[in-house]
mmCIF file of N, CA, C and O in Angstrom:
data_model
loop_
_atom_site.group_PDB
_atom_site.id
_atom_site.type_symbol
_atom_site.label_atom_id
_atom_site.label_comp_id
_atom_site.label_asym_id
_atom_site.label_seq_id
_atom_site.Cartn_x
_atom_site.Cartn_y
_atom_site.Cartn_z
ATOM 1 N N MET A 285 135.062 92.837 73.000
ATOM 2 C CA MET A 285 134.972 92.437 74.383
ATOM 3 C C MET A 285 133.754 91.873 74.915
ATOM 4 O O MET A 285 133.028 92.677 74.894
ATOM 5 N N ARG A 286 133.897 90.921 75.590
ATOM 6 C CA ARG A 286 132.573 90.299 76.423
ATOM 7 C C ARG A 286 132.439 90.589 77.627
ATOM 8 O O ARG A 286 133.539 90.101 78.287
ATOM 9 N N VAL A 287 131.373 91.046 77.935
ATOM 10 C CA VAL A 287 131.376 91.638 79.410
ATOM 11 C C VAL A 287 129.860 91.029 79.725
ATOM 12 O O VAL A 287 128.951 91.191 79.062
ATOM 13 N N ARG A 288 129.948 90.256 81.236
ATOM 14 C CA ARG A 288 128.975 89.970 81.741
ATOM 15 C C ARG A 288 127.863 91.102 82.009
ATOM 16 O O ARG A 288 128.311 91.894 82.626
ATOM 17 N N PRO A 289 126.771 90.868 82.343
ATOM 18 C CA PRO A 289 125.682 91.758 82.982
ATOM 19 C C PRO A 289 126.084 92.086 84.309
ATOM 20 O O PRO A 289 126.626 91.248 85.210
ATOM 21 N N GLY A 290 126.022 93.228 84.893
ATOM 22 C CA GLY A 290 126.569 93.544 86.157
ATOM 23 C C GLY A 290 128.070 93.987 86.334
ATOM 24 O O GLY A 290 128.705 94.247 87.445
ATOM 25 N N ASP A 291 128.932 93.605 84.952
ATOM 26 C CA ASP A 291 130.193 93.871 85.391
ATOM 27 C C ASP A 291 130.716 95.139 84.480
ATOM 28 O O ASP A 291 131.605 95.081 83.823
ATOM 29 N N MET A 292 130.157 96.196 84.680
ATOM 30 C CA MET A 292 130.331 97.390 84.050
ATOM 31 C C MET A 292 131.472 98.164 84.395
ATOM 32 O O MET A 292 132.283 98.752 83.523
ATOM 33 N N ASP A 293 132.109 97.724 85.648
ATOM 34 C CA ASP A 293 133.528 98.240 85.930
ATOM 35 C C ASP A 293 134.578 97.595 85.189
ATOM 36 O O ASP A 293 135.415 98.276 84.697
ATOM 37 N N THR A 294 134.483 96.396 84.712
ATOM 38 C CA THR A 294 135.389 95.805 83.741
ATOM 39 C C THR A 294 135.309 96.544 82.348
ATOM 40 O O THR A 294 136.373 96.886 81.869
ATOM 41 N N LEU A 295 134.485 96.693 81.784
ATOM 42 C CA LEU A 295 134.034 97.662 80.903
ATOM 43 C C LEU A 295 134.780 98.841 80.717
ATOM 44 O O LEU A 295 135.208 99.301 79.937
ATOM 45 N N ILE A 296 134.277 99.636 81.899
ATOM 46 C CA ILE A 296 134.654 100.972 81.973
ATOM 47 C C ILE A 296 136.406 100.646 81.795
ATOM 48 O O ILE A 296 137.286 101.758 81.245
ATOM 49 N N ALA A 297 137.010 100.192 82.754
ATOM 50 C CA ALA A 297 138.562 99.847 82.957
ATOM 51 C C ALA A 297 138.856 99.676 81.171
ATOM 52 O O ALA A 297 139.988 100.405 80.962
ATOM 53 N N TYR A 298 138.166 98.780 80.624
ATOM 54 C CA TYR A 298 138.812 98.397 79.516
ATOM 55 C C TYR A 298 138.943 99.759 78.614
ATOM 56 O O TYR A 298 139.553 99.824 77.685
ATOM 57 N N VAL A 299 137.812 100.414 78.530
ATOM 58 C CA VAL A 299 137.489 101.664 77.594
ATOM 59 C C VAL A 299 138.337 102.651 78.224
ATOM 60 O O VAL A 299 139.056 103.381 77.292
ATOM 61 N N GLU A 300 138.852 102.908 79.562
ATOM 62 C CA GLU A 300 139.797 103.459 79.883
ATOM 63 C C GLU A 300 141.258 103.397 79.290
ATOM 64 O O GLU A 300 142.058 104.234 78.920
ATOM 65 N N LYS A 301 141.541 102.301 79.093
ATOM 66 C CA LYS A 301 142.821 102.104 78.549
ATOM 67 C C LYS A 301 143.089 102.161 77.061
ATOM 68 O O LYS A 301 144.113 102.357 76.558
ATOM 69 N N GLN A 302 141.839 102.284 76.391
ATOM 70 C CA GLN A 302 141.864 102.757 74.721
ATOM 71 C C GLN A 302 142.030 104.119 74.621
ATOM 72 O O GLN A 302 142.307 104.539 73.887
ATOM 73 N N GLY A 303 141.498 105.020 75.610
ATOM 74 C CA GLY A 303 141.668 106.322 75.729
ATOM 75 C C GLY A 303 141.108 107.172 76.586
ATOM 76 O O GLY A 303 140.549 106.356 77.772
ATOM 77 N N LYS A 304 140.945 108.461 76.830
ATOM 78 C CA LYS A 304 140.409 109.208 77.597
ATOM 79 C C LYS A 304 138.934 109.292 77.822
ATOM 80 O O LYS A 304 138.330 109.377 76.601
ATOM 81 N N ILE A 305 138.194 108.846 78.712
ATOM 82 C CA ILE A 305 136.810 109.172 78.931
ATOM 83 C C ILE A 305 136.610 110.536 79.458
ATOM 84 O O ILE A 305 136.948 110.867 80.416
ATOM 85 N N ALA A 306 135.932 111.360 78.383
ATOM 86 C CA ALA A 306 135.697 112.628 78.786
ATOM 87 C C ALA A 306 134.370 112.776 79.799
ATOM 88 O O ALA A 306 134.512 113.586 80.626
ATOM 89 N N GLN A 307 133.612 111.865 79.509
ATOM 90 C CA GLN A 307 132.367 112.056 80.599
ATOM 91 C C GLN A 307 131.772 110.620 80.711
ATOM 92 O O GLN A 307 131.718 109.568 79.768
ATOM 93 N N HIS A 308 131.461 110.333 81.828
ATOM 94 C CA HIS A 308 130.771 108.905 81.990
ATOM 95 C C HIS A 308 129.689 108.939 83.101
ATOM 96 O O HIS A 308 129.642 109.604 83.997
ATOM 97 N N ASN A 309 128.535 108.728 82.606
ATOM 98 C CA ASN A 309 127.373 108.655 83.378
ATOM 99 C C ASN A 309 126.841 107.186 83.705
ATOM 100 O O ASN A 309 126.998 106.424 82.745
ATOM 101 N N ALA A 310 126.414 106.814 84.843
ATOM 102 C CA ALA A 310 125.742 105.472 84.967
ATOM 103 C C ALA A 310 124.210 105.699 85.655
ATOM 104 O O ALA A 310 124.139 106.472 86.543
ATOM 105 N N GLU A 311 123.158 104.814 85.032
ATOM 106 C CA GLU A 311 122.068 105.110 85.821
ATOM 107 C C GLU A 311 121.694 103.520 86.025
ATOM 108 O O GLU A 311 121.995 102.602 85.240
ATOM 109 N N THR A 312 121.109 103.100 87.304
ATOM 110 C CA THR A 312 120.445 101.958 87.617
ATOM 111 C C THR A 312 119.295 101.952 88.081
ATOM 112 O O THR A 312 118.782 102.894 88.452
ATOM 113 N N GLU A 313 118.464 100.598 87.826
ATOM 114 C CA GLU A 313 117.084 100.865 88.289
ATOM 115 C C GLU A 313 116.999 99.463 88.981
ATOM 116 O O GLU A 313 117.148 98.405 88.289
ATOM 117 N N ASP A 314 116.700 99.360 90.477
ATOM 118 C CA ASP A 314 116.773 97.995 91.299
ATOM 119 C C ASP A 314 115.484 97.621 90.939
ATOM 120 O O ASP A 314 114.181 97.837 91.426
ATOM 121 N N LYS A 315 115.356 96.457 90.313
ATOM 122 C CA LYS A 315 113.776 95.676 90.098
ATOM 123 C C LYS A 315 113.888 94.300 90.867
ATOM 124 O O LYS A 315 113.206 93.271 90.845
ATOM 125 N N THR A 316 114.872 94.094 91.992
ATOM 126 C CA THR A 316 114.827 93.369 93.177
ATOM 127 C C THR A 316 113.435 93.180 93.694
ATOM 128 O O THR A 316 112.844 91.912 93.694
ATOM 129 N N THR A 317 112.942 94.016 94.334
ATOM 130 C CA THR A 317 111.360 93.895 94.788
ATOM 131 C C THR A 317 110.347 93.424 93.972
ATOM 132 O O THR A 317 109.789 92.443 94.315
ATOM 133 N N ALA A 318 110.447 94.145 92.842
ATOM 134 C CA ALA A 318 109.388 93.366 91.880
ATOM 135 C C ALA A 318 109.564 91.972 91.608
ATOM 136 O O ALA A 318 108.673 91.340 91.468
ATOM 137 N N VAL A 319 110.977 91.617 91.437
ATOM 138 C CA VAL A 319 111.124 90.024 91.069
ATOM 139 C C VAL A 319 110.803 89.349 92.430
ATOM 140 O O VAL A 319 110.019 88.321 92.096
ATOM 141 N N VAL A 320 111.150 89.653 93.479
ATOM 142 C CA VAL A 320 110.753 88.968 94.575
ATOM 143 C C VAL A 320 109.288 88.844 94.855
ATOM 144 O O VAL A 320 108.677 87.824 95.221
ATOM 145 N N ASP A 321 108.575 89.764 94.595
ATOM 146 C CA ASP A 321 106.951 90.135 94.649
ATOM 147 C C ASP A 321 106.165 89.231 93.704
ATOM 148 O O ASP A 321 105.402 88.350 94.010
ATOM 149 N N THR A 322 106.757 89.328 92.417
ATOM 150 C CA THR A 322 106.249 88.496 91.336
ATOM 151 C C THR A 322 106.606 87.033 91.460
ATOM 152 O O THR A 322 105.566 86.281 91.532
ATOM 153 N N ASP A 323 107.702 86.453 92.205
ATOM 154 C CA ASP A 323 108.052 85.110 92.402
ATOM 155 C C ASP A 323 107.128 84.734 93.543
ATOM 156 O O ASP A 323 106.580 83.638 93.489
ATOM 157 N N ALA A 324 106.701 85.554 94.479
ATOM 158 C CA ALA A 324 105.911 84.875 95.730
ATOM 159 C C ALA A 324 104.472 84.862 95.083
ATOM 160 O O ALA A 324 103.961 83.952 95.547
ATOM 161 N N ARG A 325 104.057 85.895 94.303
ATOM 162 C CA ARG A 325 102.698 85.710 93.712
ATOM 163 C C ARG A 325 102.274 84.501 92.906
ATOM 164 O O ARG A 325 101.422 83.705 93.099
ATOM 165 N N ILE A 326 103.540 84.231 91.998
ATOM 166 C CA ILE A 326 103.490 82.986 91.305
ATOM 167 C C ILE A 326 103.336 81.697 92.202
ATOM 168 O O ILE A 326 102.577 80.748 91.856
ATOM 169 N N LYS A 327 104.285 81.596 93.241
ATOM 170 C CA LYS A 327 104.182 80.739 94.136
ATOM 171 C C LYS A 327 103.075 80.304 94.792
ATOM 172 O O LYS A 327 102.165 79.159 95.006
ATOM 173 N N ASN A 328 102.357 81.316 95.367
ATOM 174 C CA ASN A 328 100.996 81.351 95.818
ATOM 175 C C ASN A 328 99.665 81.133 94.918
ATOM 176 O O ASN A 328 98.867 80.377 95.520
ATOM 177 N N LEU A 329 100.122 81.662 93.881
ATOM 178 C CA LEU A 329 98.907 81.470 92.890
ATOM 179 C C LEU A 329 98.958 79.778 92.484
ATOM 180 O O LEU A 329 98.016 79.236 92.265
ATOM 181 N N THR A 330 100.299 79.463 92.216
ATOM 182 C CA THR A 330 100.569 77.864 91.729
ATOM 183 C C THR A 330 100.055 76.849 92.688
ATOM 184 O O THR A 330 98.894 75.930 92.558
ATOM 185 N N GLU A 331 100.050 77.361 94.362
ATOM 186 C CA GLU A 331 99.552 76.587 95.166
ATOM 187 C C GLU A 331 98.259 76.573 95.454
ATOM 188 O O GLU A 331 97.557 75.565 95.559
ATOM 189 N N PHE A 332 97.350 77.682 95.468
ATOM 190 C CA PHE A 332 95.989 78.011 95.274
ATOM 191 C C PHE A 332 95.470 77.231 94.129
ATOM 192 O O PHE A 332 94.416 76.388 94.454
ATOM 193 N N ARG A 333 95.988 77.241 92.994
ATOM 194 C CA ARG A 333 95.442 76.285 91.730
ATOM 195 C C ARG A 333 95.527 75.112 92.038
ATOM 196 O O ARG A 333 94.576 74.332 91.642
ATOM 197 N N ASP A 334 96.690 74.699 92.585
ATOM 198 C CA ASP A 334 96.738 72.862 92.765
ATOM 199 C C ASP A 334 95.751 72.499 93.789
ATOM 200 O O ASP A 334 94.974 71.331 93.619
ATOM 201 N N THR A 335 95.365 73.498 94.599
ATOM 202 C CA THR A 335 94.405 73.295 95.804
ATOM 203 C C THR A 335 93.188 73.096 95.147
ATOM 204 O O THR A 335 92.358 72.027 95.424
ATOM 205 N N LEU A 336 92.941 74.137 94.442
ATOM 206 C CA LEU A 336 91.494 73.932 93.712
ATOM 207 C C LEU A 336 91.301 72.696 92.994
ATOM 208 O O LEU A 336 90.147 72.004 92.784
ATOM 209 N N ARG A 337 92.331 72.285 92.374
ATOM 210 C CA ARG A 337 92.035 71.245 91.532
ATOM 211 C C ARG A 337 91.951 69.994 92.339
ATOM 212 O O ARG A 337 91.149 69.140 92.002
ATOM 213 N N LYS A 338 92.435 69.809 93.485
ATOM 214 C CA LYS A 338 92.259 68.732 94.551
ATOM 215 C C LYS A 338 90.838 68.616 94.712
ATOM 216 O O LYS A 338 90.111 67.792 95.014
ATOM 217 N N MET A 339 90.224 69.996 95.244
ATOM 218 C CA MET A 339 89.100 70.049 95.629
ATOM 219 C C MET A 339 88.125 69.110 94.634
ATOM 220 O O MET A 339 87.050 68.864 94.938
ATOM 221 N N LEU A 340 88.183 69.648 93.462
ATOM 222 C CA LEU A 340 87.464 68.980 92.278
ATOM 223 C C LEU A 340 87.254 67.455 92.241
ATOM 224 O O LEU A 340 86.463 66.831 91.867
ATOM 225 N N GLY A 341 88.518 67.065 92.703
ATOM 226 C CA GLY A 341 88.261 65.628 92.592
ATOM 227 C C GLY A 341 88.278 64.783 93.963
ATOM 228 O O GLY A 341 87.885 63.726 94.161
ATOM 229 N N ARG A 342 87.640 65.579 94.657
ATOM 230 C CA ARG A 342 87.147 64.780 96.020
ATOM 231 C C ARG A 342 85.657 64.158 95.864
ATOM 232 O O ARG A 342 84.922 64.826 95.217
ATOM 233 N N ASN A 343 85.763 63.023 96.587
ATOM 234 C CA ASN A 343 84.291 62.751 96.690
ATOM 235 C C ASN A 343 83.022 63.556 97.258
ATOM 236 O O ASN A 343 83.670 64.438 98.367
ATOM 237 N N GLY A 344 81.772 63.526 96.702
ATOM 238 C CA GLY A 344 80.833 64.399 97.321
ATOM 239 C C GLY A 344 80.958 65.759 96.933
ATOM 240 O O GLY A 344 80.202 66.781 97.661
ATOM 241 N N VAL A 345 81.514 66.374 95.898
ATOM 242 C CA VAL A 345 81.638 67.490 95.501
ATOM 243 C C VAL A 345 80.265 67.652 94.631
ATOM 244 O O VAL A 345 79.980 66.986 93.621
ATOM 245 N N THR A 346 79.417 68.719 95.193
ATOM 246 C CA THR A 346 78.031 68.799 94.370
ATOM 247 C C THR A 346 78.446 69.534 92.974
ATOM 248 O O THR A 346 79.424 70.459 92.773
ATOM 249 N N VAL A 347 77.445 69.408 92.197
ATOM 250 C CA VAL A 347 77.593 70.309 90.763
ATOM 251 C C VAL A 347 77.868 71.952 91.180
ATOM 252 O O VAL A 347 78.474 72.464 90.346
ATOM 253 N N ALA A 348 77.032 72.243 91.992
ATOM 254 C CA ALA A 348 77.019 73.797 92.340
ATOM 255 C C ALA A 348 78.354 74.105 92.821
ATOM 256 O O ALA A 348 79.099 75.102 92.362
ATOM 257 N N ASP A 349 79.034 73.332 93.752
ATOM 258 C CA ASP A 349 80.401 73.627 94.227
ATOM 259 C C ASP A 349 81.376 73.401 93.039
ATOM 260 O O ASP A 349 82.349 73.990 93.172
ATOM 261 N N ALA A 350 81.238 72.527 92.228
ATOM 262 C CA ALA A 350 82.090 71.938 91.186
ATOM 263 C C ALA A 350 81.976 73.392 90.293
ATOM 264 O O ALA A 350 83.369 73.720 89.725
ATOM 265 N N VAL A 351 81.086 73.616 89.961
ATOM 266 C CA VAL A 351 80.980 75.084 89.095
ATOM 267 C C VAL A 351 81.699 76.196 89.716
ATOM 268 O O VAL A 351 82.447 77.010 89.031
ATOM 269 N N GLN A 352 81.540 76.315 91.080
ATOM 270 C CA GLN A 352 82.168 77.419 91.876
ATOM 271 C C GLN A 352 83.688 77.429 91.810
ATOM 272 O O GLN A 352 84.408 78.106 91.516
ATOM 273 N N ILE A 353 84.081 75.861 91.950
ATOM 274 C CA ILE A 353 85.530 75.762 91.915
ATOM 275 C C ILE A 353 86.039 76.083 90.584
ATOM 276 O O ILE A 353 87.062 76.862 90.480
ATOM 277 N N GLN A 354 85.440 75.511 89.572
ATOM 278 C CA GLN A 354 85.728 75.896 88.044
ATOM 279 C C GLN A 354 85.860 77.071 87.930
ATOM 280 O O GLN A 354 86.936 77.659 87.024
ATOM 281 N N GLU A 355 85.120 78.061 88.206
ATOM 282 C CA GLU A 355 85.183 79.348 87.754
ATOM 283 C C GLU A 355 86.221 80.112 88.629
ATOM 284 O O GLU A 355 87.043 80.785 88.253
ATOM 285 N N LYS A 356 86.432 79.624 89.936
ATOM 286 C CA LYS A 356 87.693 80.274 90.748
ATOM 287 C C LYS A 356 89.103 79.526 90.233
ATOM 288 O O LYS A 356 89.962 80.282 90.260
ATOM 289 N N LEU A 357 89.092 78.320 89.871
ATOM 290 C CA LEU A 357 90.404 78.070 88.978
ATOM 291 C C LEU A 357 90.532 78.623 87.860
ATOM 292 O O LEU A 357 91.735 79.098 87.707
ATOM 293 N N ALA A 358 89.832 78.973 87.036
ATOM 294 C CA ALA A 358 89.865 79.742 85.716
ATOM 295 C C ALA A 358 90.409 81.158 85.888
ATOM 296 O O ALA A 358 91.405 81.653 85.465
ATOM 297 N N GLU A 359 89.760 81.606 87.353
ATOM 298 C CA GLU A 359 90.199 83.302 87.271
ATOM 299 C C GLU A 359 91.753 83.047 87.948
ATOM 300 O O GLU A 359 92.647 84.037 87.918
ATOM 301 N N THR A 360 91.870 82.009 89.053
ATOM 302 C CA THR A 360 93.288 81.887 89.400
ATOM 303 C C THR A 360 94.422 81.689 88.082
ATOM 304 O O THR A 360 95.533 82.048 88.440
ATOM 305 N N GLN A 361 94.124 80.712 87.469
ATOM 306 C CA GLN A 361 94.867 80.250 86.445
ATOM 307 C C GLN A 361 95.286 81.641 85.457
ATOM 308 O O GLN A 361 96.398 81.895 84.663
ATOM 309 N N ALA A 362 94.197 82.392 85.395
ATOM 310 C CA ALA A 362 94.305 83.703 84.644
ATOM 311 C C ALA A 362 95.234 84.709 85.186
ATOM 312 O O ALA A 362 96.271 85.353 84.550
ATOM 313 N N GLN A 363 95.079 84.566 86.686
ATOM 314 C CA GLN A 363 95.863 85.406 87.461
ATOM 315 C C GLN A 363 97.451 85.084 87.420
ATOM 316 O O GLN A 363 98.461 85.907 87.181
ATOM 317 N N LEU A 364 97.629 83.937 87.327
ATOM 318 C CA LEU A 364 98.769 83.083 87.276
ATOM 319 C C LEU A 364 99.651 83.422 86.136
ATOM 320 O O LEU A 364 100.702 83.701 85.927
ATOM 321 N N ASP A 365 98.833 83.172 84.848
ATOM 322 C CA ASP A 365 99.326 83.434 83.448
ATOM 323 C C ASP A 365 99.962 84.809 83.516
ATOM 324 O O ASP A 365 100.887 84.935 83.179
ATOM 325 N N SER A 366 99.038 85.681 83.975
ATOM 326 C CA SER A 366 99.657 87.051 84.084
ATOM 327 C C SER A 366 100.657 87.453 84.772
ATOM 328 O O SER A 366 101.637 88.099 84.424
ATOM 329 N N GLU A 367 101.131 86.631 85.946
ATOM 330 C CA GLU A 367 102.252 86.889 86.646
ATOM 331 C C GLU A 367 103.381 86.439 86.102
ATOM 332 O O GLU A 367 104.483 86.935 86.246
ATOM 333 N N ILE A 368 103.259 85.051 85.415
ATOM 334 C CA ILE A 368 104.139 84.428 84.565
ATOM 335 C C ILE A 368 104.715 85.230 83.793
ATOM 336 O O ILE A 368 105.888 85.301 83.379
ATOM 337 N N ALA A 369 103.714 85.862 83.103
ATOM 338 C CA ALA A 369 104.205 86.909 81.844
ATOM 339 C C ALA A 369 104.785 88.294 82.453
ATOM 340 O O ALA A 369 106.200 88.212 81.846
ATOM 341 N N GLN A 370 104.652 88.777 83.394
ATOM 342 C CA GLN A 370 105.295 89.803 83.983
ATOM 343 C C GLN A 370 106.668 89.199 84.507
ATOM 344 O O GLN A 370 107.803 90.130 84.373
ATOM 345 N N ARG A 371 106.868 88.179 84.859
ATOM 346 C CA ARG A 371 108.053 87.881 85.583
ATOM 347 C C ARG A 371 109.059 87.529 84.093
ATOM 348 O O ARG A 371 110.225 87.602 84.336
ATOM 349 N N LYS A 372 108.482 86.965 82.990
ATOM 350 C CA LYS A 372 109.338 86.990 81.881
ATOM 351 C C LYS A 372 109.663 88.348 81.496
ATOM 352 O O LYS A 372 110.715 88.708 81.011
ATOM 353 N N ILE A 373 108.934 89.362 81.606
ATOM 354 C CA ILE A 373 109.405 90.637 81.161
ATOM 355 C C ILE A 373 110.434 91.167 82.424
ATOM 356 O O ILE A 373 111.540 91.689 81.896
ATOM 357 N N LEU A 374 110.233 90.757 83.393
ATOM 358 C CA LEU A 374 111.110 91.510 84.241
ATOM 359 C C LEU A 374 112.504 90.844 84.303
ATOM 360 O O LEU A 374 113.498 91.096 84.148
ATOM 361 N N ALA A 375 112.696 89.428 83.866
ATOM 362 C CA ALA A 375 113.745 88.696 83.603
ATOM 363 C C ALA A 375 114.239 89.452 82.420
ATOM 364 O O ALA A 375 115.810 89.549 82.464
ATOM 365 N N ASN A 376 113.826 89.600 81.294
ATOM 366 C CA ASN A 376 114.290 90.344 80.303
ATOM 367 C C ASN A 376 115.048 91.655 80.466
ATOM 368 O O ASN A 376 116.175 92.048 80.009
ATOM 369 N N GLU A 377 114.035 92.365 81.183
ATOM 370 C CA GLU A 377 114.714 93.757 81.871
ATOM 371 C C GLU A 377 115.977 93.606 82.425
ATOM 372 O O GLU A 377 116.757 94.450 82.617
ATOM 373 N N THR A 378 115.756 92.740 83.674
ATOM 374 C CA THR A 378 117.026 92.464 84.436
ATOM 375 C C THR A 378 118.499 91.908 83.669
ATOM 376 O O THR A 378 119.305 91.910 84.352
ATOM 377 N N GLU A 379 118.194 91.133 82.656
ATOM 378 C CA GLU A 379 119.424 90.573 81.957
ATOM 379 C C GLU A 379 120.110 91.217 81.076
ATOM 380 O O GLU A 379 121.066 90.692 80.291
ATOM 381 N N LYS A 380 119.696 92.379 81.009
ATOM 382 C CA LYS A 380 120.012 93.146 79.637
ATOM 383 C C LYS A 380 120.793 94.537 80.238
ATOM 384 O O LYS A 380 120.358 94.971 81.218
ATOM 385 N N VAL A 381 121.727 94.824 79.518
ATOM 386 C CA VAL A 381 122.511 96.348 80.292
ATOM 387 C C VAL A 381 122.665 97.110 78.632
ATOM 388 O O VAL A 381 122.891 96.571 77.869
ATOM 389 N N GLN A 382 122.146 98.296 78.703
ATOM 390 C CA GLN A 382 121.968 99.211 77.661
ATOM 391 C C GLN A 382 123.259 99.886 77.731
ATOM 392 O O GLN A 382 123.677 100.516 78.870
ATOM 393 N N TRP A 383 124.022 100.178 76.552
ATOM 394 C CA TRP A 383 125.281 100.881 76.656
ATOM 395 C C TRP A 383 125.152 101.708 75.302
ATOM 396 O O TRP A 383 124.965 101.584 74.373
ATOM 397 N N LYS A 384 125.462 103.092 75.645
ATOM 398 C CA LYS A 384 125.649 104.031 74.707
ATOM 399 C C LYS A 384 126.907 104.658 74.736
ATOM 400 O O LYS A 384 127.287 105.264 75.536
ATOM 401 N N SER A 385 127.574 104.928 73.749
ATOM 402 C CA SER A 385 128.784 105.538 73.574
ATOM 403 C C SER A 385 128.876 106.750 72.310
ATOM 404 O O SER A 385 128.347 106.139 71.460
ATOM 405 N N THR A 386 129.877 107.436 72.658
ATOM 406 C CA THR A 386 130.083 108.255 71.547
ATOM 407 C C THR A 386 131.517 108.650 71.623
ATOM 408 O O THR A 386 132.021 108.738 72.481
ATOM 409 N N PHE A 387 132.101 108.502 70.578
ATOM 410 C CA PHE A 387 133.710 108.562 70.382
ATOM 411 C C PHE A 387 134.059 109.800 69.295
ATOM 412 O O PHE A 387 133.179 110.002 68.333
ATOM 413 N N GLY A 388 135.052 110.258 69.525
ATOM 414 C CA GLY A 388 135.691 111.473 68.874
ATOM 415 C C GLY A 388 136.782 112.144 69.286
ATOM 416 O O GLY A 388 137.482 111.492 70.302
ATOM 417 N N ARG A 389 137.631 112.711 68.597
ATOM 418 C CA ARG A 389 138.822 113.236 68.639
ATOM 419 C C ARG A 389 138.698 114.477 69.605
ATOM 420 O O ARG A 389 137.886 115.379 69.624
ATOM 421 N N ARG A 390 139.695 114.410 70.584
ATOM 422 C CA ARG A 390 139.760 115.923 71.326
ATOM 423 C C ARG A 390 139.455 117.114 70.659
ATOM 424 O O ARG A 390 140.520 117.435 69.648
ATOM 425 N N GLY A 391 138.716 118.071 71.086
ATOM 426 C CA GLY A 391 138.543 119.118 70.211
ATOM 427 C C GLY A 391 137.522 119.126 69.245
ATOM 428 O O GLY A 391 136.959 119.957 68.747
ATOM 429 N N GLN A 392 137.244 117.848 68.738
ATOM 430 C CA GLN A 392 136.395 117.790 67.829
ATOM 431 C C GLN A 392 134.659 118.174 68.342
ATOM 432 O O GLN A 392 134.378 117.300 69.297
ATOM 433 N N ARG A 393 134.131 118.581 67.626
ATOM 434 C CA ARG A 393 132.625 118.902 68.020
ATOM 435 C C ARG A 393 131.651 117.302 67.759
ATOM 436 O O ARG A 393 131.829 116.802 66.709
ATOM 437 N N GLN A 394 131.117 117.107 68.885
ATOM 438 C CA GLN A 394 130.137 116.103 69.097
ATOM 439 C C GLN A 394 128.824 116.116 68.385
ATOM 440 O O GLN A 394 128.421 117.338 68.696
ATOM 441 N N GLN A 395 128.155 115.394 67.687
ATOM 442 C CA GLN A 395 126.784 115.521 67.374
ATOM 443 C C GLN A 395 125.630 114.725 67.715
ATOM 444 O O GLN A 395 126.363 113.481 68.234
#
């Protein structure tokens, strides 16, 4: 049976039709805030990086200014890369559901 993430009620109902569920526990972890915060940081860092790139292309930028902009650009890009990696980790965590089950006959000792 194929169950979409977030549709555990359908899965539980299906299992109940197969036999009696002796015990059922469910745990969830809400990652909404972490995802929203990470997306906001990615957006802000991307805009800042793009602004720094535009600054480099302006007329009259001195060598000293260009060096400082390049340093800040490298730092910003590293932060952006880190946030993008974190977002991929969050996506992986939020798209999966872990399911553990043990089956046995009534009265049979579970190991």
